[in-house]
PDB file of C-alpha atoms in Angstrom:
ATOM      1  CA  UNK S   1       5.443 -26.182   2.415  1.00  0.00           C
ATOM      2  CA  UNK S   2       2.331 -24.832   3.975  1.00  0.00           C
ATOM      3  CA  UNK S   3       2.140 -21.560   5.793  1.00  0.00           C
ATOM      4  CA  UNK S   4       2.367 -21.184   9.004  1.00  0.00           C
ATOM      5  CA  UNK S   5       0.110 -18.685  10.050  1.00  0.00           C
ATOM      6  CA  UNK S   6      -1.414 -17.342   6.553  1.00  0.00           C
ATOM      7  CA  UNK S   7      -3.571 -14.612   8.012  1.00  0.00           C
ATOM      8  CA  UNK S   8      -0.115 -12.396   9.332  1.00  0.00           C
ATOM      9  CA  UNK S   9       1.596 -13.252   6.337  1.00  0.00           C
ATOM     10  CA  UNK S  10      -1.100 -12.315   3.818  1.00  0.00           C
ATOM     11  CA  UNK S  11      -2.528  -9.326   5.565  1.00  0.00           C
ATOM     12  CA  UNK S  12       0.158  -7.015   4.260  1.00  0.00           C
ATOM     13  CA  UNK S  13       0.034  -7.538   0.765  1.00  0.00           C
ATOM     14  CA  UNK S  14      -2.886  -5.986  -0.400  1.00  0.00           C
ATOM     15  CA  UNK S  15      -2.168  -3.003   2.083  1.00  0.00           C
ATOM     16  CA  UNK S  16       1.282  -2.405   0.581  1.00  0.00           C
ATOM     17  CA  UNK S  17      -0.739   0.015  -2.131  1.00  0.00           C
ATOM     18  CA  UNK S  18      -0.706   3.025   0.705  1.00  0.00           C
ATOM     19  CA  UNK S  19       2.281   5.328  -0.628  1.00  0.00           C
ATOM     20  CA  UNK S  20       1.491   8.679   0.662  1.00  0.00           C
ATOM     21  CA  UNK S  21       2.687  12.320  -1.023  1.00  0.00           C
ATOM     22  CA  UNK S  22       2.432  16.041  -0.955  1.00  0.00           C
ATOM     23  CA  UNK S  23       1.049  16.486  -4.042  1.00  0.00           C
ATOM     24  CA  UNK S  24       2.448  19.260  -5.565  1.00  0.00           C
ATOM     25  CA  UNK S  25       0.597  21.821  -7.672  1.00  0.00           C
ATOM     26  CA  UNK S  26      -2.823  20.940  -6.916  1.00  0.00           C
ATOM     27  CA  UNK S  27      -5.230  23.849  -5.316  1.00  0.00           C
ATOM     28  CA  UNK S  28      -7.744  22.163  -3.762  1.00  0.00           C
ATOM     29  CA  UNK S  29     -11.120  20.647  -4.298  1.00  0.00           C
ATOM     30  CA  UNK S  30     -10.407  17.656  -7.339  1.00  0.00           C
ATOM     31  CA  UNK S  31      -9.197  14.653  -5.529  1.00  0.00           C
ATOM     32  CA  UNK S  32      -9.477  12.830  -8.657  1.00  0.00           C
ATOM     33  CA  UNK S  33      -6.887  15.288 -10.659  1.00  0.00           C
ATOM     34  CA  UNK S  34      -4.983  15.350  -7.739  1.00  0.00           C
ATOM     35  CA  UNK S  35      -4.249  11.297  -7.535  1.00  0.00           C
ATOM     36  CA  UNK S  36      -2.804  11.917 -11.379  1.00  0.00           C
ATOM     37  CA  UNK S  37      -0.777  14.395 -10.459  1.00  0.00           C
ATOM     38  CA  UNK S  38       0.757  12.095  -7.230  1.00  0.00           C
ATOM     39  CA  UNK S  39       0.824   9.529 -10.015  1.00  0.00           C
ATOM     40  CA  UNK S  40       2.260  11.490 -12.973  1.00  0.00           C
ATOM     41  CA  UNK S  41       4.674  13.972 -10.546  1.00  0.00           C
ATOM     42  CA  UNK S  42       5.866  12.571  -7.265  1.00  0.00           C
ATOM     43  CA  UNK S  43       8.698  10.111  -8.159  1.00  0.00           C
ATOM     44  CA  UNK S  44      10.060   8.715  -4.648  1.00  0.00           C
ATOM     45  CA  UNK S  45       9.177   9.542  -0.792  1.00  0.00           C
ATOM     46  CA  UNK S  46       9.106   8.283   2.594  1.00  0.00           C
ATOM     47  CA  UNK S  47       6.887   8.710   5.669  1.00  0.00           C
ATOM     48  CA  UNK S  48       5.030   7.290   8.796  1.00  0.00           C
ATOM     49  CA  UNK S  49       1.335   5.346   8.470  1.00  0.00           C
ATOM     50  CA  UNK S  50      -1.389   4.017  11.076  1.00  0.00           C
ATOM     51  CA  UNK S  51      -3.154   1.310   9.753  1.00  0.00           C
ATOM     52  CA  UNK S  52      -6.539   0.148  10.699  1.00  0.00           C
ATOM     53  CA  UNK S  53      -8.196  -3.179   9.998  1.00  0.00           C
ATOM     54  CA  UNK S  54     -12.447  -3.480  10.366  1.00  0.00           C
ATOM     55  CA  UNK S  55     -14.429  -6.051   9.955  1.00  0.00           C
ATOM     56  CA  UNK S  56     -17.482  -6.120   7.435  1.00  0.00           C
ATOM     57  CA  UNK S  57     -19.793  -5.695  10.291  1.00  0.00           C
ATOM     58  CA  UNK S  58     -17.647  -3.012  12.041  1.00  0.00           C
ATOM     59  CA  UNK S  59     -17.458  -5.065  15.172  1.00  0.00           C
ATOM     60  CA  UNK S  60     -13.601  -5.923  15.241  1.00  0.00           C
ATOM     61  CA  UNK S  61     -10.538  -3.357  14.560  1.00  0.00           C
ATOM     62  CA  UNK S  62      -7.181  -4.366  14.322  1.00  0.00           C
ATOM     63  CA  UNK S  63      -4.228  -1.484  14.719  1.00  0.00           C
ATOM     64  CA  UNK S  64      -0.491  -1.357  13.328  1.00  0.00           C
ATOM     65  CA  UNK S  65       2.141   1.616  12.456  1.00  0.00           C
ATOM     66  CA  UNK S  66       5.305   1.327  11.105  1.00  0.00           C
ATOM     67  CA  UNK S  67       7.224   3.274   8.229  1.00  0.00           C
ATOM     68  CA  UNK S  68       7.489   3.241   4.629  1.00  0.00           C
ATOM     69  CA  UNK S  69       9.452   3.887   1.628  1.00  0.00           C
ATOM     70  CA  UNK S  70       9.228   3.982  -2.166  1.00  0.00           C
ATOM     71  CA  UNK S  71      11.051   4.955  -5.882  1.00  0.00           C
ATOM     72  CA  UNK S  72       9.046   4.712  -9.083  1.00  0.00           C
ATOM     73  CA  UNK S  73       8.324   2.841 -10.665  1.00  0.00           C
ATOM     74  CA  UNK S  74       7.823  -0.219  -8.822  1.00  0.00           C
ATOM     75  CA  UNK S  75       9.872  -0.603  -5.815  1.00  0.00           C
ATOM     76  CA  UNK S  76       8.251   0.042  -2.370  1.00  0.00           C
ATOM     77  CA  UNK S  77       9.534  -0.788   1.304  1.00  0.00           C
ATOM     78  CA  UNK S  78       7.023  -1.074   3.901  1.00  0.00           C
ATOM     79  CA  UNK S  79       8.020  -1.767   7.655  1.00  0.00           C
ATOM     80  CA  UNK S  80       5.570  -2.668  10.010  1.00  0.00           C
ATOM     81  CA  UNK S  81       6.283  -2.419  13.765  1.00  0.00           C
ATOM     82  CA  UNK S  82       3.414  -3.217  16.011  1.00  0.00           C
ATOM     83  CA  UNK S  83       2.310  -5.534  16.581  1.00  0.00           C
ATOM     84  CA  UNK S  84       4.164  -7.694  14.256  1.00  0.00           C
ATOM     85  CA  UNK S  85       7.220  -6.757  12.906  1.00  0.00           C
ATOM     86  CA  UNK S  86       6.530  -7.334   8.894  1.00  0.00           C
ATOM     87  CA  UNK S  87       8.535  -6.213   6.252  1.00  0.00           C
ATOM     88  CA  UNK S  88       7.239  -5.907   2.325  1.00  0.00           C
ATOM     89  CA  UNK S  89       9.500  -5.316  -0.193  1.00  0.00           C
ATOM     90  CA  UNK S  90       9.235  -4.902  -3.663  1.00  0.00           C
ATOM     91  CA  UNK S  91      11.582  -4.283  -6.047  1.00  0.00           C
ATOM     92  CA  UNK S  92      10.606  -4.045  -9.353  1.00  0.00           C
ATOM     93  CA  UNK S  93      10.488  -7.945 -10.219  1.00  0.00           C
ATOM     94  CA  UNK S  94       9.208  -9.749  -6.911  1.00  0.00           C
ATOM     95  CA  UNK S  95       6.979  -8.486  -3.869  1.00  0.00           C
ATOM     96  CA  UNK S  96       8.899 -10.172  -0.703  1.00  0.00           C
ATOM     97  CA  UNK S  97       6.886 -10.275   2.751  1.00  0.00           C
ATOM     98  CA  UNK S  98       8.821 -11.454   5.755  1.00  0.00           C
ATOM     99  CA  UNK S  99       7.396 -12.402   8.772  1.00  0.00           C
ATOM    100  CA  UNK S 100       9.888 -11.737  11.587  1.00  0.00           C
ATOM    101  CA  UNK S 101       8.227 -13.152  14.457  1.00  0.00           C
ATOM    102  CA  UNK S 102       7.936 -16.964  12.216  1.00  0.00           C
ATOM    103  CA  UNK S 103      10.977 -16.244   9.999  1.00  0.00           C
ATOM    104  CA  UNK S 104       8.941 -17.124   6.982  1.00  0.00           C
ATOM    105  CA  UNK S 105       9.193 -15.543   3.812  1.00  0.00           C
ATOM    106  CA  UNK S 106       6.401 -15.545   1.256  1.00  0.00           C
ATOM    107  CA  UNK S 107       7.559 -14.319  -2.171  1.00  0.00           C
ATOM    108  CA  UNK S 108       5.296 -13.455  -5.417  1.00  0.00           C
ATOM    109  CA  UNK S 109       5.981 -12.510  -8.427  1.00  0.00           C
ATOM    110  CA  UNK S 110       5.378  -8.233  -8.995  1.00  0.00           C
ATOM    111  CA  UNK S 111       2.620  -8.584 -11.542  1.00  0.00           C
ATOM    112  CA  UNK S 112       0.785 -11.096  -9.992  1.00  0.00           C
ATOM    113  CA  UNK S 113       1.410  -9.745  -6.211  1.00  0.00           C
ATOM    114  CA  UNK S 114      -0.575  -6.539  -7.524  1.00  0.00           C
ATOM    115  CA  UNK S 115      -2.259  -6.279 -10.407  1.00  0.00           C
ATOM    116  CA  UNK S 116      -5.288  -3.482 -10.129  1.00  0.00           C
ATOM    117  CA  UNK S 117      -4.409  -2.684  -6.684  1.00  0.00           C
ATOM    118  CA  UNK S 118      -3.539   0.566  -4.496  1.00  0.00           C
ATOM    119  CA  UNK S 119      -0.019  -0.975  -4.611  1.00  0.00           C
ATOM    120  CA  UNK S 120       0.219  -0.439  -8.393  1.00  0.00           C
ATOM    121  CA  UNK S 121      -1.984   2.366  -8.846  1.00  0.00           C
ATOM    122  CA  UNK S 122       0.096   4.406  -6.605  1.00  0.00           C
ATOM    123  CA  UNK S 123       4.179   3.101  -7.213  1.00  0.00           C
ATOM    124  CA  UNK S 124       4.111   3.226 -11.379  1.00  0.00           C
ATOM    125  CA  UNK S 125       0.495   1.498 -12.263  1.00  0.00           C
ATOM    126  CA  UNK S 126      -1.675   3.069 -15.152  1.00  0.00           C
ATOM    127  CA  UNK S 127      -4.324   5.176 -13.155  1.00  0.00           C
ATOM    128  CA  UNK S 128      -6.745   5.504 -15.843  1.00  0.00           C
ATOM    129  CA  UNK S 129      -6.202   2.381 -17.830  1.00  0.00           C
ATOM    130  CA  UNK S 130      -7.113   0.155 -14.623  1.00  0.00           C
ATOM    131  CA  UNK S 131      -9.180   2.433 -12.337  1.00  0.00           C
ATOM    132  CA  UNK S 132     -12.110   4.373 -12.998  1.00  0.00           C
ATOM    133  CA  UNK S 133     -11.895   7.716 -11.141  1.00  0.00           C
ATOM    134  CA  UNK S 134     -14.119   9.808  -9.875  1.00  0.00           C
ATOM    135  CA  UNK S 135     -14.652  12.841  -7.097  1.00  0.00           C
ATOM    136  CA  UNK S 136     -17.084  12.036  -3.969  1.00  0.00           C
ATOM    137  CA  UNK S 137     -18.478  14.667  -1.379  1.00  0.00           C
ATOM    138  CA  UNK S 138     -15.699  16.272   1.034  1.00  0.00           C
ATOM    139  CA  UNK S 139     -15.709  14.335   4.689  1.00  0.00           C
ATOM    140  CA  UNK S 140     -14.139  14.327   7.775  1.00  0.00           C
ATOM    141  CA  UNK S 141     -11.875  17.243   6.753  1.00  0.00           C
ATOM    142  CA  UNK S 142     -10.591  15.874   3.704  1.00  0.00           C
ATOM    143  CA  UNK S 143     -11.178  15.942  -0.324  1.00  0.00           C
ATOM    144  CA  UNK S 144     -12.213  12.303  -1.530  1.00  0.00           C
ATOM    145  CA  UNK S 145     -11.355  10.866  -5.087  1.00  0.00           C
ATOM    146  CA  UNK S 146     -12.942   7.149  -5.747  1.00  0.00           C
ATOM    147  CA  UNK S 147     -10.917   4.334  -7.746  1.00  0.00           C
ATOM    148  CA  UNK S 148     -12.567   1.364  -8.863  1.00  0.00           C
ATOM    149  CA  UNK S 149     -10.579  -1.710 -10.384  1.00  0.00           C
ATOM    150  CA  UNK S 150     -12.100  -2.254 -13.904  1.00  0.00           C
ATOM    151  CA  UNK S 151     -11.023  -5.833 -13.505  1.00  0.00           C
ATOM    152  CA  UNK S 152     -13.882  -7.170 -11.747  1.00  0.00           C
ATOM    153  CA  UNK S 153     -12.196 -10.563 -10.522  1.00  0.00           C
ATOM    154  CA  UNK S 154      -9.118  -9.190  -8.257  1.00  0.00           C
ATOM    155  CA  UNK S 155      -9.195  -8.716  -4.547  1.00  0.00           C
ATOM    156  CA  UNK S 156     -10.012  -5.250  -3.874  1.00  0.00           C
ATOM    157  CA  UNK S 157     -13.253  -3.620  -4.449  1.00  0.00           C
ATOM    158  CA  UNK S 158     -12.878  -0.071  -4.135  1.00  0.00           C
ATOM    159  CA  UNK S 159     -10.139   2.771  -3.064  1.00  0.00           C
ATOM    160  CA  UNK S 160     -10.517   6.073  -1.625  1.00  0.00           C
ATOM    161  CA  UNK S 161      -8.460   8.266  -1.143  1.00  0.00           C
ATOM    162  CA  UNK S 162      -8.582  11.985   0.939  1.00  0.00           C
ATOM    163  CA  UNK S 163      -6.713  15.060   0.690  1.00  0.00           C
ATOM    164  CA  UNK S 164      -6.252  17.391   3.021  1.00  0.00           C
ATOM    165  CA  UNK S 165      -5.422  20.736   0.580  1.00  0.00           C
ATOM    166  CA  UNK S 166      -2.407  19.415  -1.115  1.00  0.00           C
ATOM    167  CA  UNK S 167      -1.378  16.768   0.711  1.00  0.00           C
ATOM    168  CA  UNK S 168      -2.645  12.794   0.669  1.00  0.00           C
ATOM    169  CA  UNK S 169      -3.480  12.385   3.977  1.00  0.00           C
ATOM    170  CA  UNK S 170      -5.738   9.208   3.837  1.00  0.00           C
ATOM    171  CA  UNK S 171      -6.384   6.089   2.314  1.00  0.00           C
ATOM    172  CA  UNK S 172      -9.504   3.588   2.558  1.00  0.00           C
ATOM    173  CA  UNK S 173      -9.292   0.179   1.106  1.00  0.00           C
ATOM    174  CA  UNK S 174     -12.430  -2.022   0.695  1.00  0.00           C
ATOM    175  CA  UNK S 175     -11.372  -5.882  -0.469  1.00  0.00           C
ATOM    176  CA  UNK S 176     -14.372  -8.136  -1.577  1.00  0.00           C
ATOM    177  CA  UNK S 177     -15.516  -9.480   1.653  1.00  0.00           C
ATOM    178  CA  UNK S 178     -16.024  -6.423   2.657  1.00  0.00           C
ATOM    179  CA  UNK S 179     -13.065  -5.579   5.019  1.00  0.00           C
ATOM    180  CA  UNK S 180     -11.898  -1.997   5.211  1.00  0.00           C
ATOM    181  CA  UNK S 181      -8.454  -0.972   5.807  1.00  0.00           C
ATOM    182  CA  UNK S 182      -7.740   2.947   6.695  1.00  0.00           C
ATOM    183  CA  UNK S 183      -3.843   4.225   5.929  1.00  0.00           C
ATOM    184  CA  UNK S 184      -3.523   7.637   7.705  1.00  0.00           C
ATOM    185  CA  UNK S 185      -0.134   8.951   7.044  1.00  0.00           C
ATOM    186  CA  UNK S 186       2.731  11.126   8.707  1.00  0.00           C
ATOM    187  CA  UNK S 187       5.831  12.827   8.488  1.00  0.00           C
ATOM    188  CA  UNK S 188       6.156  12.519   4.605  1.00  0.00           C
ATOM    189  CA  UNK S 189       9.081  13.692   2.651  1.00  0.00           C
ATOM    190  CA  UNK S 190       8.334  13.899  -1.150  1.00  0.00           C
ATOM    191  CA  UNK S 191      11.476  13.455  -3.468  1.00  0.00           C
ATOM    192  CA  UNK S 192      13.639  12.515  -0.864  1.00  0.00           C
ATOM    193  CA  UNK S 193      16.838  10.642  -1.963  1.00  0.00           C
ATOM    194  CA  UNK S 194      16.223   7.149  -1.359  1.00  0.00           C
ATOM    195  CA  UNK S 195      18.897   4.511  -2.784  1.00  0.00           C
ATOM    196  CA  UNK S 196      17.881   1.688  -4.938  1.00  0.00           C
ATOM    197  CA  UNK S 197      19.281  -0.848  -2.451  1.00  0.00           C
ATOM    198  CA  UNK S 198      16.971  -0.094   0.288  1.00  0.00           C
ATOM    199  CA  UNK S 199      14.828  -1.954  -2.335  1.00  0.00           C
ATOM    200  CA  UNK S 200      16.160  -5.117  -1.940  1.00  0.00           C
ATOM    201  CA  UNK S 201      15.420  -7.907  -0.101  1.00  0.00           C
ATOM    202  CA  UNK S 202      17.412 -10.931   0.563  1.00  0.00           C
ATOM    203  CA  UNK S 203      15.583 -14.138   2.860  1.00  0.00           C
ATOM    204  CA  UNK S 204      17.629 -14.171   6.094  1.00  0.00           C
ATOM    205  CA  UNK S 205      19.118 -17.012   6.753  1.00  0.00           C
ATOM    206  CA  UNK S 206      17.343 -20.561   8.086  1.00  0.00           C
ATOM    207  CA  UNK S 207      14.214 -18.411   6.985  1.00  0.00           C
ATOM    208  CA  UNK S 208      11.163 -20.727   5.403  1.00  0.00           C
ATOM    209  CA  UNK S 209      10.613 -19.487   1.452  1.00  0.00           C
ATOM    210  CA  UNK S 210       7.101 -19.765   0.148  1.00  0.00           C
ATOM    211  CA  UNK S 211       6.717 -18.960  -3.752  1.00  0.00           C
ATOM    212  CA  UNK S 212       3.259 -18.595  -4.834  1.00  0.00           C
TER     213      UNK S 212
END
């Protein structure tokens, strides 16, 4: 079966990395220590996020906002609102992104769905096994850590990510064509009490399947 619009469905996937924290315990100025400590010490949470698509050339911007959820390691919820109404779901074994609006489901195995991505770096990955970190010059406000995939064949090209004193307050995603996706986030609640079945995703019913 072939997609039926495989720009909406895809879009998501590689934007499901954005899990934003309060980090706790960390001063100030090193972004870079401060992503391990969101990665070693902040075990579940939920929040707001504006996304915001832009071209290579800068030209074209594409907007959405919706809510998220997640409880290491591995399982993550994201709901998008506007303008499509998305959900992404992964929970622990499978990444599950349903299209609303087409009532198509595209499912992917967890491994595969992420690999050296924000996804994994930020819900249970290895930080420093498959990112190379490093600090770059406050802007805008915010403390900036780098982190570049050492695999040099996946999807995404380079992560930043800003603090604003302790908290994670922005995310910038560069894939390799060049696009650039911006995660701002809001209303975050570190260690709240999220249960395990919000996690799980079942394909409504009539709803196309793709595995890939």
């Amino acid at each position: 079966m072939t997609l039926k619009n495989p720009r909406r469905s895809l879009l998501a996937f590689p934007m499901a990395a954005a899990l934003a924290a309060v980090v706790p315990g960390v001063a100030h100025a090193d972004a870079a220590d401060a992503l391990r400590n969101f990665v070693k010490d902040v075990q579940s949470g939920r929040g707001a996020f504006t996304q915001t698509v832009t071209s290579p050339d800068g030209a074209k911007k594409k907007s959405s906002t919706g809510s998220f959820e997640f409880l290491r390691p591995n399982r993550f919820r994201f709901d998008y609102a506007k303008p499509y109404e998305q959900q992404i779901v992964a929970d622990g074994q499978k990444v599950w992104l349903f299209d609303v609006d087409l009532n198509q489901v595209t499912v992917r195995p967890y491994d595969q769905a992420l690999g050296a991505t924000p996804a994994a770096l930020l819900a249970g990955g290895n930080l420093d096994r498959d990112f190379t970190l490093s600090n770059e010059a406050d802007a805008g406000g915010l403390q900036w850590a780098r982190a570049l995939p050492k695999a040099k064949e996946g999807s995404i090209r380079s992560v930043r990510v800003g603090f604003r004193g302790r908290e994670l307050a922005a995310f910038e995603i560069t894939d390799a064509f060049g696009q650039t996706s911006r995660l701002e986030f809001a209303r975050f609640e570190p260690g709240a009490a999220i249960p395990a079945a919000r996690f799980k995703f079942n394909p409504p019913a009539g709803a196309d399947v793709l595995n890939q």
